[in-house]
Amino acid sequence: MTTPAPKAQPTTPFPDGFVFGTATAAYQIEGAAREDGRGPSIWDTFSHTPGRVAHGDTGDVACDHYHRMDADLDLMAELGVDSYRFSISWPRIVPSGRGRTAQAGLDFYRRLADGLRERGIRPLATLYHWDLPQALQGAGGWDARATAAAFADYAGVVGEALGDRIDRWTTLNEPWCSAFLGHGSGVHAPGITDPVIALRAAHHLNLAHGLALQALRAVVPSGAEYSVSLNLQAIRPDDPDSAEDRDAARCLDALANRVFTGPMLDGAYPQDLLDDTASVTDWSFVQDDDVAAIHQPLDALGINFYSTSRVRRWDGTGSSNHSAGHNQSAASPWPGAESVQMLPQPGPYTDMGWNIDPSGLHELIMRMHREHPELALMVTENGAAYPDELSVEGGERRVHDPERIDYLRRHLEVVLQTIAEGADVRGYYAWSFMDNFEWAYGYDKRFGLVHVDFDTLERTPKDSARWYSRVARSRMLPA
Ligand code: GCO
């Protein structure tokens, strides 16, 4: 009989060395889209295409972080976080995707890394958070194998220039979204809806990850740590006693999770994934040594978590309701899963319409711990959008966001619980440091700890920022 794990108390301190961080991504905050030699990315093209993004919003200005970096870092230092996860904009460094590099772009991230270190905040750099240089899209984008090699070259350039001051690297952010929202449902850039391309893109992203790790390790001083951030999905069968519903969950688990963890962590694509998608593709785009190239050692796995999914076997009548859950859409992003129906989840919901269920985070952390006990884990994104209201009280600007505090607290309680149960969870990054460009939703959805007025660009820490600051400084959840 196994002894039940002790129940973590909210007053249990987080372990020594546990990292409290916040996260952002380049296109969502930087603005300065045409400055200092930056080339256009697929998100510039997509956001400037009418009908793609709510209200026609673009990242042209975003939070104007490119020009306000120092003030933003001061604000971050006031929060007392240990680490900041940001992304490097590929088209700012290599404007055409391959070839000539832009020194000004490298200088910006050098100043960012130095500014963080001066303030005692450890940088964690993501190399790809969806802003593929448009010139590469013109040459096929993630549908083209050569994009993986171009990514490795870019990783080498960045590692060479910044490896002396950044020692935590993430290759890709949420390749599921790049592959399946970008090429399956088409709600993200480049807006393609083709199941074969979606699967090929997934493979080329995997290959890019493996080649980039090799390129980084060749130039970055030893001792650096490497990871990838996956939006692993907690997929539950509607009726756990139904073999058909369990099989539907297995099918989506392969397409959402194991299509990445298979080659990256286990060194093989799962057979059931190949079987399920056989009517779509024979996977002949996977060449002989690809999986070995993808299967590189990792120091940590980043998990991005927001909500859960529920599925059942579908007889093809009615709507398959693919709109449920995090970052999914009305058109199906799931190639080969025509007989799977996504079901609406019970609430409560955030402003995204995503259900709140921290048990999904518990499930995913414990699963990864079980399957890869040697792998350190980090929650590299977790957070909630709410329609925040700014008020002025006694001359002071305030944003009261108790729901967001509750969301963060409940997920941090789960993190403590998984640590008590033996999982090696090293850190937690709240998404996001500040309100920003929420992809197809534009500026409508606010995930920040810090409020941004998108007319004046004024920043106001929300109550959740004060709360998170207490957590980061005291290393425990306040009673
Ligand atoms: C993602 C991205 C972030 C999002 C966040 C909220 O998960 O989609 O990594 O860029 O803004 O997740 O949707």
Coordinates of C-alpha atoms and ligand atoms in Angstrom, one line a residue:
M1 CA 0.0 0.0 0.0
T2 CA 1.4 3.4 -0.8
T3 CA 1.2 6.1 1.8
P4 CA -0.9 9.1 0.7
A5 CA 1.2 12.1 0.1
P6 CA 1.0 14.7 2.8
K7 CA -1.4 17.5 2.0
A8 CA 0.6 20.6 1.4
Q9 CA -0.6 23.4 3.6
P10 CA -0.9 26.9 2.1
T11 CA 1.6 28.0 4.8
T12 CA 4.2 25.5 3.6
P13 CA 7.1 27.5 2.2
F14 CA 8.2 26.9 -1.4
P15 CA 11.5 25.0 -1.5
D16 CA 14.8 26.9 -1.5
G17 CA 15.7 27.9 -4.9
F18 CA 12.1 27.8 -6.2
V19 CA 11.8 30.5 -8.9
F20 CA 9.0 33.0 -9.0
G21 CA 8.8 34.7 -12.3
T22 CA 6.6 36.5 -14.8
A23 CA 6.5 36.0 -18.5
T24 CA 5.8 37.9 -21.8
A25 CA 6.5 37.5 -25.5
A26 CA 8.2 39.8 -27.9
Y27 CA 5.3 40.5 -30.4
Q28 CA 2.8 40.9 -27.5
I29 CA 4.7 43.7 -25.8
E30 CA 7.5 45.3 -27.8
G31 CA 5.9 47.4 -30.5
A32 CA 8.6 49.2 -32.5
A33 CA 7.6 46.9 -35.3
R34 CA 9.5 48.7 -38.0
E35 CA 12.5 50.1 -36.0
D36 CA 16.2 49.4 -35.9
G37 CA 16.1 47.1 -39.0
R38 CA 13.4 44.6 -37.7
G39 CA 11.9 42.7 -40.5
P40 CA 8.2 41.8 -40.7
S41 CA 7.0 38.6 -39.1
I42 CA 4.0 36.4 -39.9
W43 CA 2.1 38.1 -37.0
D44 CA 2.6 41.6 -38.6
T45 CA 1.1 40.3 -41.8
F46 CA -1.7 38.4 -40.0
S47 CA -2.6 41.3 -37.7
H48 CA -2.7 43.7 -40.6
T49 CA -5.0 41.4 -42.6
P50 CA -8.6 42.6 -42.1
G51 CA -10.7 40.2 -40.1
R52 CA -8.0 38.2 -38.5
V53 CA -7.6 40.0 -35.2
A54 CA -10.4 41.6 -33.1
H55 CA -10.9 45.3 -33.9
G56 CA -8.0 45.1 -36.4
D57 CA -5.6 45.4 -33.5
T58 CA -1.9 44.9 -34.3
G59 CA 1.4 44.7 -32.4
D60 CA 2.8 47.8 -34.1
V61 CA 2.9 49.7 -30.8
A62 CA 1.7 47.0 -28.3
C63 CA 3.0 48.1 -24.8
D64 CA 5.8 50.0 -26.4
H65 CA 8.2 48.0 -24.2
Y66 CA 10.9 48.4 -26.8
H67 CA 11.1 52.1 -25.7
R68 CA 10.1 51.7 -22.1
M69 CA 12.2 48.7 -21.1
D70 CA 14.1 50.4 -18.2
A71 CA 10.9 51.6 -16.5
D72 CA 9.3 48.2 -17.1
L73 CA 12.3 46.5 -15.5
D74 CA 12.1 48.9 -12.5
L75 CA 8.5 47.9 -12.1
M76 CA 9.4 44.2 -12.3
A77 CA 12.1 44.7 -9.7
E78 CA 9.5 46.3 -7.4
L79 CA 7.6 43.0 -7.7
G80 CA 10.5 41.2 -6.3
V81 CA 10.4 38.3 -8.8
D82 CA 13.4 36.0 -9.3
S83 CA 13.2 35.6 -13.0
Y84 CA 11.7 37.0 -16.2
R85 CA 10.7 34.9 -19.1
F86 CA 10.7 36.9 -22.3
S87 CA 11.0 36.0 -26.0
I88 CA 13.6 37.1 -28.5
S89 CA 12.1 38.3 -31.8
W90 CA 13.7 36.4 -34.6
P91 CA 12.9 39.1 -37.2
R92 CA 14.6 41.7 -35.0
I93 CA 17.8 39.6 -35.1
V94 CA 17.7 38.1 -38.5
P95 CA 15.3 40.4 -40.5
S96 CA 14.9 38.1 -43.5
G97 CA 15.0 34.9 -41.5
R98 CA 18.4 33.8 -42.7
G99 CA 21.5 35.7 -43.6
R100 CA 22.3 39.2 -42.4
T101 CA 21.9 39.9 -38.7
A102 CA 20.8 43.2 -37.2
Q103 CA 23.2 44.4 -34.5
A104 CA 20.6 46.8 -33.0
G105 CA 18.3 43.8 -32.3
L106 CA 21.1 41.9 -30.5
D107 CA 21.9 45.1 -28.6
F108 CA 18.3 45.5 -27.4
Y109 CA 18.3 42.0 -25.8
R110 CA 21.8 42.5 -24.4
R111 CA 20.5 45.6 -22.6
L112 CA 17.5 43.7 -21.5
A113 CA 19.6 40.8 -20.1
D114 CA 22.0 43.2 -18.4
G115 CA 19.1 45.3 -17.0
L116 CA 17.6 42.2 -15.5
R117 CA 20.8 41.0 -14.0
E118 CA 21.5 44.4 -12.5
R119 CA 18.2 44.2 -10.7
G120 CA 18.8 40.7 -9.5
I121 CA 16.3 39.1 -12.0
R122 CA 17.5 36.0 -13.9
P123 CA 16.7 36.1 -17.6
L124 CA 15.0 33.1 -19.2
A125 CA 14.9 33.6 -23.0
T126 CA 12.5 31.9 -25.4
L127 CA 13.8 31.8 -28.9
Y128 CA 10.5 31.4 -30.7
H129 CA 7.2 32.7 -29.5
W130 CA 5.4 32.6 -32.9
D131 CA 6.9 35.5 -34.8
L132 CA 8.4 33.8 -37.8
P133 CA 10.1 36.2 -40.2
Q134 CA 7.7 36.8 -43.1
A135 CA 10.5 36.1 -45.6
L136 CA 10.6 32.5 -44.4
Q137 CA 6.9 32.2 -44.7
G138 CA 7.3 33.2 -48.3
A139 CA 9.6 30.2 -48.7
G140 CA 7.1 27.8 -47.1
G141 CA 7.3 28.7 -43.4
W142 CA 7.0 25.7 -41.0
D143 CA 5.8 23.6 -43.9
A144 CA 9.3 23.8 -45.3
R145 CA 12.1 21.6 -43.7
A146 CA 14.6 24.4 -44.4
T147 CA 12.9 26.6 -41.8
A148 CA 14.2 24.2 -39.0
A149 CA 17.8 24.8 -40.2
A150 CA 17.2 28.5 -40.4
F151 CA 16.0 28.5 -36.8
A152 CA 19.1 26.6 -35.7
D153 CA 21.3 29.2 -37.4
Y154 CA 19.4 32.0 -35.7
A155 CA 19.8 30.1 -32.4
G156 CA 23.5 30.0 -32.9
V157 CA 23.7 33.7 -33.6
V158 CA 21.8 34.6 -30.5
G159 CA 23.7 32.0 -28.4
E160 CA 27.0 33.4 -29.6
A161 CA 26.0 37.1 -28.9
L162 CA 24.1 36.6 -25.6
G163 CA 25.4 33.3 -24.1
D164 CA 27.7 35.2 -21.8
R165 CA 24.7 36.8 -20.0
I166 CA 21.8 34.5 -20.5
D167 CA 22.1 31.0 -19.0
R168 CA 18.5 29.8 -19.3
W169 CA 17.1 29.1 -22.8
T170 CA 13.8 27.8 -24.1
T171 CA 13.7 26.8 -27.7
L172 CA 10.0 27.0 -28.6
N173 CA 6.9 28.3 -26.9
E174 CA 3.8 26.1 -27.4
P175 CA 4.6 24.5 -30.8
W176 CA 1.1 23.0 -30.6
C177 CA -0.3 26.5 -31.2
S178 CA 2.2 27.3 -34.0
A179 CA 1.5 24.0 -35.8
F180 CA -2.2 23.4 -35.3
L181 CA -3.7 26.9 -34.7
G182 CA -1.4 28.4 -37.4
H183 CA -2.0 25.6 -40.0
G184 CA -5.0 23.5 -38.8
S185 CA -7.7 25.9 -37.7
G186 CA -5.9 28.9 -39.1
V187 CA -6.9 31.3 -36.2
H188 CA -3.2 32.1 -35.7
A189 CA -0.6 33.3 -38.2
P190 CA 0.0 32.3 -40.9
G191 CA -3.7 31.4 -41.1
I192 CA -3.5 28.2 -43.1
T193 CA -6.1 25.5 -42.8
D194 CA -4.6 22.3 -44.1
P195 CA -4.3 19.1 -41.9
V196 CA -1.2 17.8 -43.7
I197 CA 0.6 21.1 -43.4
A198 CA -0.3 21.2 -39.7
L199 CA 1.4 17.8 -39.1
R200 CA 4.4 18.6 -41.2
A201 CA 4.7 21.9 -39.4
A202 CA 4.6 20.0 -36.0
H203 CA 7.5 17.8 -37.2
H204 CA 9.5 20.8 -38.5
L205 CA 9.0 22.6 -35.2
N206 CA 10.3 19.5 -33.4
L207 CA 13.3 19.4 -35.7
A208 CA 13.9 23.1 -35.2
H209 CA 13.9 22.5 -31.4
G210 CA 16.5 19.7 -31.6
L211 CA 18.7 21.5 -34.1
A212 CA 18.5 24.7 -32.1
L213 CA 19.5 22.9 -28.9
Q214 CA 22.6 21.6 -30.6
A215 CA 23.4 25.0 -32.1
L216 CA 23.1 26.6 -28.6
R217 CA 25.1 24.0 -26.8
A218 CA 27.9 24.5 -29.4
V219 CA 28.4 28.2 -28.5
V220 CA 26.9 29.0 -25.1
P221 CA 29.3 28.6 -22.2
S222 CA 28.7 25.3 -20.3
G223 CA 26.4 25.4 -17.3
A224 CA 23.5 26.9 -19.1
E225 CA 20.1 25.2 -18.8
Y226 CA 17.8 24.3 -21.8
S227 CA 14.1 23.8 -21.9
V228 CA 11.0 23.9 -24.1
S229 CA 7.6 25.2 -23.1
L230 CA 4.6 23.0 -24.1
N231 CA 1.0 23.9 -23.5
L232 CA 0.3 20.3 -22.4
Q233 CA -3.4 19.7 -22.4
A234 CA -5.3 17.9 -19.7
I235 CA -7.9 15.9 -21.7
R236 CA -10.6 14.0 -19.8
P237 CA -13.0 11.4 -21.3
D238 CA -16.6 12.6 -20.8
D239 CA -17.5 9.2 -19.4
P240 CA -14.4 7.6 -17.8
D241 CA -16.2 4.2 -18.0
S242 CA -16.7 4.4 -21.7
A243 CA -14.0 2.8 -23.8
E244 CA -15.0 5.0 -26.7
D245 CA -14.6 8.2 -24.7
R246 CA -11.3 7.0 -23.3
D247 CA -10.2 6.3 -26.8
A248 CA -11.2 9.8 -27.9
A249 CA -9.1 11.3 -25.1
R250 CA -6.2 9.1 -26.1
C251 CA -6.5 10.3 -29.7
L252 CA -6.4 14.0 -28.7
D253 CA -3.6 13.3 -26.2
A254 CA -1.5 12.0 -29.1
L255 CA -2.2 15.1 -31.2
A256 CA -1.9 17.7 -28.4
N257 CA 0.8 16.3 -26.2
R258 CA 2.7 13.2 -27.4
V259 CA 3.3 14.6 -30.9
F260 CA 5.9 16.7 -29.1
T261 CA 6.8 14.8 -25.9
G262 CA 7.2 11.6 -28.0
P263 CA 10.2 12.7 -30.2
M264 CA 11.5 15.3 -27.7
L265 CA 11.5 13.2 -24.6
D266 CA 11.1 9.5 -25.6
G267 CA 12.9 9.6 -29.0
A268 CA 9.9 8.4 -31.1
Y269 CA 6.6 9.5 -32.6
P270 CA 3.9 7.5 -30.9
Q271 CA 2.5 4.7 -33.0
D272 CA -1.1 5.5 -32.3
L273 CA -0.5 9.0 -33.6
L274 CA 0.9 7.7 -36.8
D275 CA -2.1 5.2 -37.1
D276 CA -4.8 7.8 -36.3
T277 CA -3.4 10.2 -38.9
A278 CA -2.7 7.6 -41.6
S279 CA -5.6 8.8 -43.7
V280 CA -4.1 12.3 -43.7
T281 CA -0.4 11.6 -44.2
D282 CA 2.1 8.8 -44.3
W283 CA 4.6 10.9 -42.3
S284 CA 7.2 10.4 -45.1
F285 CA 8.5 13.9 -44.3
V286 CA 10.2 12.4 -41.2
Q287 CA 13.7 11.6 -42.5
D288 CA 15.9 8.9 -41.1
D289 CA 17.9 10.8 -38.5
D290 CA 15.3 13.4 -37.6
V291 CA 14.0 11.8 -34.4
A292 CA 17.6 11.4 -33.1
A293 CA 18.2 15.1 -33.8
I294 CA 15.0 16.0 -32.0
H295 CA 15.7 13.8 -29.0
Q296 CA 18.3 16.0 -27.2
P297 CA 18.9 16.2 -23.5
L298 CA 16.8 18.8 -21.7
D299 CA 17.4 20.3 -18.3
A300 CA 13.8 21.2 -17.7
L301 CA 10.3 20.9 -19.3
G302 CA 8.2 24.0 -19.2
I303 CA 4.4 23.5 -18.8
N304 CA 2.0 26.2 -19.8
F305 CA -1.4 25.6 -18.3
Y306 CA -4.7 27.5 -18.3
S307 CA -7.7 25.1 -18.5
T308 CA -8.8 21.6 -19.2
S309 CA -10.7 19.7 -22.0
R310 CA -13.4 17.1 -22.0
V311 CA -14.0 14.9 -25.0
R312 CA -16.2 12.0 -26.2
R313 CA -16.5 9.8 -29.2
W314 CA -18.6 11.6 -31.9
D315 CA -21.0 10.1 -34.4
G316 CA -20.7 13.1 -36.7
T317 CA -24.0 14.8 -36.0
G318 CA -24.3 18.3 -34.6
S319 CA -21.2 20.4 -34.0
S320 CA -17.9 19.0 -32.9
N321 CA -17.6 22.2 -30.8
H322 CA -13.9 22.6 -31.2
S323 CA -14.2 26.0 -29.6
A324 CA -13.9 24.7 -26.1
G325 CA -10.7 25.2 -24.1
H326 CA -7.5 27.1 -24.4
N327 CA -6.6 28.6 -27.7
Q328 CA -9.0 26.4 -29.8
S329 CA -11.2 27.5 -32.5
A330 CA -14.4 26.9 -34.5
A331 CA -12.5 25.0 -37.3
S332 CA -10.9 21.9 -36.1
P333 CA -7.2 22.1 -35.4
W334 CA -7.1 18.3 -35.0
P335 CA -6.1 16.3 -38.1
G336 CA -7.4 12.8 -38.1
A337 CA -9.7 13.3 -35.1
E338 CA -13.0 13.7 -36.9
S339 CA -14.7 11.3 -34.5
V340 CA -13.8 13.2 -31.4
Q341 CA -16.1 15.8 -30.0
M342 CA -14.9 18.5 -27.6
L343 CA -17.5 19.2 -24.9
P344 CA -18.1 22.5 -23.1
Q345 CA -16.6 22.4 -19.7
P346 CA -18.4 23.4 -16.5
G347 CA -17.4 26.8 -15.1
P348 CA -16.3 29.0 -13.6
Y349 CA -14.7 30.6 -16.5
T350 CA -12.2 33.4 -17.1
D351 CA -12.8 36.2 -19.6
M352 CA -11.4 33.9 -22.3
G353 CA -14.3 31.5 -21.7
W354 CA -11.8 29.0 -20.4
N355 CA -12.8 26.9 -17.5
I356 CA -10.9 27.1 -14.2
D357 CA -9.8 23.7 -13.0
P358 CA -6.4 23.6 -11.2
S359 CA -6.7 19.8 -10.9
G360 CA -5.6 19.7 -14.6
L361 CA -2.3 21.2 -13.6
H362 CA -1.9 18.6 -10.9
E363 CA -2.6 15.9 -13.4
L364 CA -0.1 17.2 -16.0
I365 CA 2.7 17.8 -13.5
M366 CA 2.3 14.4 -11.8
R367 CA 2.1 12.7 -15.2
M368 CA 5.3 14.3 -16.5
H369 CA 7.0 13.5 -13.2
R370 CA 5.9 9.8 -13.5
E371 CA 6.9 9.5 -17.1
H372 CA 10.2 11.4 -16.8
P373 CA 11.2 11.3 -13.1
E374 CA 14.7 12.7 -13.9
L375 CA 13.3 15.8 -15.7
A376 CA 12.9 19.1 -13.7
L377 CA 9.6 20.8 -14.4
M378 CA 8.6 24.5 -14.4
V379 CA 5.3 26.1 -14.9
T380 CA 6.3 28.6 -17.6
E381 CA 2.9 30.1 -18.0
N382 CA -0.3 30.2 -15.9
G383 CA -2.7 33.1 -15.5
A384 CA -6.2 34.4 -16.2
A385 CA -7.8 37.2 -18.2
Y386 CA -10.5 39.3 -16.6
P387 CA -12.1 42.6 -17.7
D388 CA -10.2 44.8 -15.2
E389 CA -11.4 48.2 -14.3
L390 CA -9.0 51.0 -13.4
S391 CA -10.2 53.3 -10.5
V392 CA -8.6 56.3 -8.9
E393 CA -8.8 56.2 -5.1
G394 CA -7.3 59.0 -3.0
G395 CA -5.3 60.1 -6.0
E396 CA -3.9 56.6 -6.5
R397 CA -4.7 54.4 -9.5
R398 CA -5.9 51.0 -8.5
V399 CA -7.1 47.8 -10.2
H400 CA -8.9 45.4 -7.9
D401 CA -8.7 41.9 -9.4
P402 CA -9.7 39.4 -6.7
E403 CA -10.6 36.7 -9.3
R404 CA -7.1 36.7 -10.7
I405 CA -5.6 36.5 -7.2
D406 CA -7.8 33.5 -6.5
Y407 CA -6.8 31.9 -9.8
L408 CA -3.1 32.3 -9.1
R409 CA -3.4 31.1 -5.5
R410 CA -5.3 28.0 -6.5
H411 CA -2.8 27.0 -9.1
L412 CA 0.2 27.8 -6.8
E413 CA -1.5 25.6 -4.1
V414 CA -1.4 22.8 -6.7
V415 CA 2.3 23.4 -7.4
L416 CA 3.0 23.1 -3.7
Q417 CA 0.9 19.9 -3.5
T418 CA 2.8 18.3 -6.5
I419 CA 6.1 19.2 -4.8
A420 CA 4.9 17.5 -1.6
E421 CA 4.0 14.5 -3.7
G422 CA 7.6 14.3 -5.0
A423 CA 7.5 16.2 -8.3
D424 CA 10.7 18.2 -9.0
V425 CA 9.0 21.6 -9.8
R426 CA 11.6 24.3 -9.9
G427 CA 9.6 27.4 -10.7
Y428 CA 6.4 29.2 -11.7
Y429 CA 6.0 32.1 -14.2
A430 CA 2.8 34.1 -14.0
W431 CA 1.4 35.0 -17.4
S432 CA 1.7 37.8 -17.8
F433 CA 3.9 40.6 -16.4
M434 CA 1.6 43.2 -18.1
D435 CA -1.6 43.4 -20.2
N436 CA -0.6 42.9 -23.8
F437 CA -1.6 41.9 -27.4
E438 CA -3.5 38.7 -26.9
W439 CA -3.1 37.3 -30.4
A440 CA -6.4 37.0 -32.3
Y441 CA -8.2 38.7 -29.4
G442 CA -6.1 41.8 -29.7
Y443 CA -6.1 44.1 -26.7
D444 CA -9.5 42.9 -25.5
K445 CA -8.2 40.3 -23.0
R446 CA -6.1 41.4 -20.0
F447 CA -3.8 38.8 -18.5
G448 CA -1.4 41.2 -16.8
L449 CA -0.3 41.6 -13.2
V450 CA 0.3 45.2 -14.3
H451 CA -2.5 47.1 -16.1
V452 CA -1.7 48.9 -19.3
D453 CA -3.8 51.7 -20.5
F454 CA -3.6 51.2 -24.3
D455 CA -4.3 54.9 -25.0
T456 CA -1.7 56.4 -22.7
L457 CA 0.5 53.3 -22.2
E458 CA 0.5 54.1 -18.5
R459 CA 1.3 51.1 -16.3
T460 CA -0.6 50.4 -13.0
P461 CA 0.2 47.4 -10.9
K462 CA -3.0 45.5 -10.1
D463 CA -3.9 44.1 -6.7
S464 CA -2.6 40.8 -8.1
A465 CA 0.8 42.3 -8.6
R466 CA 1.0 43.3 -5.0
W467 CA -0.3 39.8 -3.9
Y468 CA 2.2 38.0 -6.2
S469 CA 5.0 40.2 -4.9
R470 CA 4.2 39.1 -1.3
V471 CA 4.3 35.5 -2.4
A472 CA 7.6 35.9 -4.2
R473 CA 9.2 37.8 -1.3
S474 CA 7.8 35.5 1.5
R475 CA 8.2 32.3 -0.5
M476 CA 4.8 31.2 0.7
L477 CA 1.1 31.8 0.0
P478 CA -0.3 34.4 2.3
A479 CA -3.0 33.0 4.7
Ligands
GCO1 C1 -0.2 31.1 -25.3 C2 0.9 32.0 -25.3 C3 0.7 33.3 -24.7 C4 -0.7 33.7 -24.5 C5 -1.3 33.2 -23.2 C6 -2.7 33.5 -23.0 O1 -0.3 30.3 -24.5 O2 -1.1 31.3 -26.1 O3 2.1 31.4 -24.8 O4 1.4 34.1 -25.6 O5 -0.8 35.1 -24.4 O6 -1.2 31.8 -23.2 O7 -3.5 33.0 -24.1

